[in-house]
Each structure stands twice: as structure tokens, then as C-alpha cells.
Amino acid sequence: AEAAAAEAAAAEKTAAEAAAAAAIAAARAKREAAAAARAKAAAREAEGGTRAAVGGAASVALAAPPTVTEAEGLRLHLSRKGSTGYTNVCRSPSGRFVATYPARDGEEPVCLGSFDTAVEAAVAYARAVGEYQPPAPPTVATEAEGLKLHLSSSSNTGYKGVRKRDNGRFTAAYA
């Protein structure tokens, strides 16, 4: 009877040790997964402030201020508003960084390209700011078919009452 009791106690002890070892292994795996999630969130935050899931709860990672203020001999334009930290540089849904030159009166914004890093996009913008010249206004005729045409500096067509439609055709309205 004593042998049976000792055997039962040993089996109970072995089962308890196995349960404790499984609990320790599960806790270790949970800690490692949480550490990996924190590292991934830190990498995303360094890349430009995206939404990251840490420990099962979604949190918004704030963009760290860019540390690069000059590159390739150009002064980069820093921005407090954008998530990338650079003026006219945004992150596309694909994860790449897009640089644009802003629109002027009646012009379309100019896409400067898509880049792997925010710094590359900021360099493209800095180059464009120094080198970009808006296109010359269209050359317009002042007379046609013996009639004097009314010119307009505020219209992108150059003529008063004439507008360009989305399909590329023009419409004239008496104003």
C-alpha cells in the first residue's frame, strides 16, 4: 500500500511539474511575442508614424522628428504637420513615400516620384523647389476671324469666359 501511495505521489508530482513547465513555456512565448510586436512598432514609428498593434490594443505611434536635415548637399524642408516629418512628402498605401510639388494657380500638383524612404522623397522635393519652374502660360491669340478676343490672366485658358472641361474640350460662356 505504501508503494502504491508513493507511486501515486510521484505521478502527481510529475504531472504538476509538467503543467508548471507548460505554463512557463507559454509565458515565455507570450513575452517574446510582445517584444517582437514592440520592436515592429518601433520600426514602423521610425519609418513615419503608422498605426501599430502592441499587446493586442491598437495605438497610434507618433512620428519621431526626422534626424536628417541635409542630404546630397540640399537642405531638407521639415514639417511639423505631416506624418513623415518632411514638407510635401506623404506615405502611400503601398508603404512607399511620395513627393509632390504643390499646385499653383490653375495648375495640377506635380508628382515628383515614389521612393523607398522619406529622406529620398524629401531630397527630390528639395531639388524641385530649387529647380522647378512653372510652365509658361499658353500663347494666346488676341484676334481671330477679325474679332478682338478678350484675354484673362485668371483663366487657365487665357480667355475670358472660356473654360476647359474634364474631357479636354472647351466651353465658352457669355459673361
mmCIF file of C-alpha atoms in Angstrom:
data_model
loop_
_atom_site.group_PDB
_atom_site.id
_atom_site.type_symbol
_atom_site.label_atom_id
_atom_site.label_comp_id
_atom_site.label_asym_id
_atom_site.label_seq_id
_atom_site.Cartn_x
_atom_site.Cartn_y
_atom_site.Cartn_z
ATOM 1 C CA ALA A 1 0.000 0.000 0.000
ATOM 2 C CA GLU A 2 2.882 2.306 0.791
ATOM 3 C CA ALA A 3 4.418 1.592 -2.600
ATOM 4 C CA ALA A 4 1.147 2.441 -4.340
ATOM 5 C CA ALA A 5 0.830 5.693 -2.379
ATOM 6 C CA ALA A 6 4.436 6.651 -3.179
ATOM 7 C CA GLU A 7 3.852 5.846 -6.861
ATOM 8 C CA ALA A 8 0.677 7.986 -6.917
ATOM 9 C CA ALA A 9 2.508 10.875 -5.217
ATOM 10 C CA ALA A 10 5.343 10.648 -7.780
ATOM 11 C CA ALA A 11 2.852 10.640 -10.674
ATOM 12 C CA GLU A 12 1.052 13.649 -9.176
ATOM 13 C CA LYS A 13 4.394 15.444 -8.755
ATOM 14 C CA THR A 14 5.367 14.689 -12.378
ATOM 15 C CA ALA A 15 2.006 15.987 -13.655
ATOM 16 C CA ALA A 16 2.372 19.171 -11.600
ATOM 17 C CA GLU A 17 5.921 19.688 -12.898
ATOM 18 C CA ALA A 18 4.728 19.191 -16.492
ATOM 19 C CA ALA A 19 1.912 21.714 -16.004
ATOM 20 C CA ALA A 20 4.337 24.214 -14.472
ATOM 21 C CA ALA A 21 6.801 23.725 -17.342
ATOM 22 C CA ALA A 22 3.986 24.274 -19.892
ATOM 23 C CA ALA A 23 2.882 27.449 -18.092
ATOM 24 C CA ILE A 24 6.458 28.755 -18.061
ATOM 25 C CA ALA A 25 6.871 27.998 -21.768
ATOM 26 C CA ALA A 26 3.568 29.755 -22.580
ATOM 27 C CA ALA A 27 4.570 32.826 -20.548
ATOM 28 C CA ARG A 28 7.974 32.918 -22.288
ATOM 29 C CA ALA A 29 6.324 32.689 -25.734
ATOM 30 C CA LYS A 30 3.912 35.498 -24.793
ATOM 31 C CA ARG A 31 6.802 37.720 -23.624
ATOM 32 C CA GLU A 32 8.757 37.029 -26.834
ATOM 33 C CA ALA A 33 5.696 37.820 -28.991
ATOM 34 C CA ALA A 34 5.130 41.083 -27.094
ATOM 35 C CA ALA A 35 8.811 42.026 -27.505
ATOM 36 C CA ALA A 36 8.610 41.302 -31.240
ATOM 37 C CA ALA A 37 5.446 43.438 -31.529
ATOM 38 C CA ARG A 38 7.165 46.304 -29.678
ATOM 39 C CA ALA A 39 10.199 46.068 -31.967
ATOM 40 C CA LYS A 40 7.961 46.052 -35.034
ATOM 41 C CA ALA A 41 6.022 49.070 -33.724
ATOM 42 C CA ALA A 42 9.269 50.941 -33.027
ATOM 43 C CA ALA A 43 10.462 50.225 -36.580
ATOM 44 C CA ARG A 44 7.170 51.474 -38.008
ATOM 45 C CA GLU A 45 7.312 54.576 -35.822
ATOM 46 C CA ALA A 46 10.828 55.342 -37.038
ATOM 47 C CA GLU A 47 9.608 54.962 -40.633
ATOM 48 C CA GLY A 48 6.859 57.532 -40.373
ATOM 49 C CA GLY A 49 4.215 57.105 -37.715
ATOM 50 C CA THR A 50 1.729 54.417 -38.658
ATOM 51 C CA ARG A 51 -0.911 52.580 -36.656
ATOM 52 C CA ALA A 52 0.717 49.677 -34.819
ATOM 53 C CA ALA A 53 -0.796 46.905 -32.725
ATOM 54 C CA VAL A 54 1.044 46.310 -29.461
ATOM 55 C CA GLY A 55 -0.161 43.788 -26.922
ATOM 56 C CA GLY A 56 -3.491 43.397 -28.711
ATOM 57 C CA ALA A 57 -4.517 47.075 -28.387
ATOM 58 C CA ALA A 58 -4.201 49.436 -31.335
ATOM 59 C CA SER A 59 -2.241 52.564 -30.600
ATOM 60 C CA VAL A 60 -1.169 55.461 -32.780
ATOM 61 C CA ALA A 61 2.584 55.772 -32.970
ATOM 62 C CA LEU A 62 3.661 59.391 -33.197
ATOM 63 C CA ALA A 63 6.204 60.213 -35.864
ATOM 64 C CA ALA A 64 9.630 60.852 -34.478
ATOM 65 C CA PRO A 65 11.090 64.095 -35.751
ATOM 66 C CA PRO A 66 13.355 63.432 -38.699
ATOM 67 C CA THR A 67 17.018 63.391 -37.830
ATOM 68 C CA VAL A 68 18.155 64.142 -41.376
ATOM 69 C CA THR A 69 18.071 67.864 -42.143
ATOM 70 C CA GLU A 70 20.543 67.831 -45.045
ATOM 71 C CA ALA A 71 21.235 65.266 -47.744
ATOM 72 C CA GLU A 72 23.148 65.343 -51.012
ATOM 73 C CA GLY A 73 24.133 68.945 -50.330
ATOM 74 C CA LEU A 74 20.498 70.067 -50.064
ATOM 75 C CA ARG A 75 18.639 71.474 -47.059
ATOM 76 C CA LEU A 76 15.574 69.300 -46.489
ATOM 77 C CA HIS A 77 12.265 71.042 -45.739
ATOM 78 C CA LEU A 78 10.987 69.869 -42.357
ATOM 79 C CA SER A 79 7.294 69.839 -41.489
ATOM 80 C CA ARG A 80 5.546 69.536 -38.154
ATOM 81 C CA LYS A 81 2.201 68.709 -39.756
ATOM 82 C CA GLY A 82 2.989 65.689 -41.942
ATOM 83 C CA SER A 83 3.429 62.193 -40.579
ATOM 84 C CA THR A 84 6.758 61.824 -42.404
ATOM 85 C CA GLY A 85 8.263 64.984 -40.944
ATOM 86 C CA TYR A 86 9.022 66.475 -44.372
ATOM 87 C CA THR A 87 7.123 69.063 -46.438
ATOM 88 C CA ASN A 88 5.062 67.614 -49.329
ATOM 89 C CA VAL A 89 6.163 64.037 -48.602
ATOM 90 C CA CYS A 90 3.494 61.509 -47.700
ATOM 91 C CA ARG A 91 3.308 57.764 -47.290
ATOM 92 C CA SER A 92 1.233 55.934 -49.871
ATOM 93 C CA PRO A 93 -0.939 52.899 -49.042
ATOM 94 C CA SER A 94 1.761 50.712 -50.626
ATOM 95 C CA GLY A 95 4.191 51.874 -47.939
ATOM 96 C CA ARG A 96 6.364 53.928 -50.308
ATOM 97 C CA PHE A 97 6.928 57.656 -49.892
ATOM 98 C CA VAL A 98 5.583 60.085 -52.500
ATOM 99 C CA ALA A 99 6.952 63.594 -53.060
ATOM 100 C CA THR A 100 4.797 66.237 -54.760
ATOM 101 C CA TYR A 101 5.319 69.812 -55.802
ATOM 102 C CA PRO A 102 2.263 71.867 -54.809
ATOM 103 C CA ALA A 103 -0.196 73.225 -57.333
ATOM 104 C CA ARG A 104 -0.051 76.846 -58.354
ATOM 105 C CA ASP A 105 -2.998 78.860 -59.665
ATOM 106 C CA GLY A 106 -4.799 76.705 -62.215
ATOM 107 C CA GLU A 107 -2.075 74.024 -62.285
ATOM 108 C CA GLU A 108 -2.145 70.397 -61.291
ATOM 109 C CA PRO A 109 0.218 69.267 -58.496
ATOM 110 C CA VAL A 110 3.385 67.719 -59.894
ATOM 111 C CA CYS A 111 4.229 64.219 -58.658
ATOM 112 C CA LEU A 112 7.997 64.034 -58.216
ATOM 113 C CA GLY A 113 8.048 60.262 -57.762
ATOM 114 C CA SER A 114 7.689 57.371 -55.363
ATOM 115 C CA PHE A 115 10.623 56.490 -53.118
ATOM 116 C CA ASP A 116 11.671 53.794 -50.660
ATOM 117 C CA THR A 117 12.433 56.223 -47.838
ATOM 118 C CA ALA A 118 11.076 59.554 -46.665
ATOM 119 C CA VAL A 119 14.563 61.081 -46.923
ATOM 120 C CA GLU A 120 14.831 60.165 -50.633
ATOM 121 C CA ALA A 121 11.435 61.783 -51.256
ATOM 122 C CA ALA A 122 12.474 64.880 -49.252
ATOM 123 C CA VAL A 123 15.630 65.168 -51.375
ATOM 124 C CA ALA A 124 13.504 65.068 -54.544
ATOM 125 C CA TYR A 125 11.291 67.842 -53.150
ATOM 126 C CA ALA A 126 14.318 69.957 -52.134
ATOM 127 C CA ARG A 127 15.713 69.604 -55.668
ATOM 128 C CA ALA A 128 12.363 70.571 -57.185
ATOM 129 C CA VAL A 129 11.995 73.652 -55.010
ATOM 130 C CA GLY A 130 15.347 74.916 -56.237
ATOM 131 C CA GLU A 131 14.954 73.921 -59.872
ATOM 132 C CA TYR A 132 11.245 73.776 -60.657
ATOM 133 C CA GLN A 133 9.893 76.479 -62.923
ATOM 134 C CA PRO A 134 6.153 76.505 -63.554
ATOM 135 C CA PRO A 135 5.205 76.048 -67.197
ATOM 136 C CA ALA A 136 4.934 79.200 -69.262
ATOM 137 C CA PRO A 137 1.385 80.432 -69.783
ATOM 138 C CA PRO A 138 -0.083 79.309 -73.074
ATOM 139 C CA THR A 139 0.465 81.611 -76.002
ATOM 140 C CA VAL A 140 -2.900 83.127 -76.834
ATOM 141 C CA ALA A 141 -4.135 84.955 -79.884
ATOM 142 C CA THR A 142 -5.528 88.449 -79.415
ATOM 143 C CA GLU A 143 -7.561 88.377 -82.636
ATOM 144 C CA ALA A 144 -9.353 85.688 -84.611
ATOM 145 C CA GLU A 145 -11.569 85.969 -87.703
ATOM 146 C CA GLY A 146 -11.387 89.748 -87.495
ATOM 147 C CA LEU A 147 -12.665 89.830 -83.895
ATOM 148 C CA LYS A 148 -10.826 91.074 -80.828
ATOM 149 C CA LEU A 149 -10.579 88.286 -78.194
ATOM 150 C CA HIS A 150 -10.933 89.101 -74.503
ATOM 151 C CA LEU A 151 -7.851 87.913 -72.631
ATOM 152 C CA SER A 152 -7.927 86.866 -68.970
ATOM 153 C CA SER A 153 -4.985 86.310 -66.652
ATOM 154 C CA SER A 154 -7.200 84.484 -64.129
ATOM 155 C CA SER A 155 -8.355 81.776 -66.547
ATOM 156 C CA ASN A 156 -6.145 78.799 -67.280
ATOM 157 C CA THR A 157 -7.196 79.024 -70.946
ATOM 158 C CA GLY A 158 -6.105 82.653 -71.248
ATOM 159 C CA TYR A 159 -9.511 83.852 -72.482
ATOM 160 C CA LYS A 160 -12.406 85.437 -70.608
ATOM 161 C CA GLY A 161 -15.443 83.132 -70.358
ATOM 162 C CA VAL A 162 -13.644 80.096 -71.792
ATOM 163 C CA ARG A 163 -13.152 77.023 -69.602
ATOM 164 C CA LYS A 164 -11.562 73.662 -70.250
ATOM 165 C CA ARG A 165 -13.825 70.707 -69.424
ATOM 166 C CA ASP A 166 -12.686 67.411 -67.899
ATOM 167 C CA ASN A 167 -12.952 65.667 -71.275
ATOM 168 C CA GLY A 168 -10.415 68.096 -72.772
ATOM 169 C CA ARG A 169 -12.909 70.162 -74.759
ATOM 170 C CA PHE A 170 -13.555 73.847 -74.227
ATOM 171 C CA THR A 171 -16.773 75.693 -73.427
ATOM 172 C CA ALA A 172 -17.498 79.392 -73.881
ATOM 173 C CA ALA A 173 -19.991 81.312 -71.796
ATOM 174 C CA TYR A 174 -21.136 84.858 -72.285
ATOM 175 C CA ALA A 175 -20.389 86.718 -69.121
#
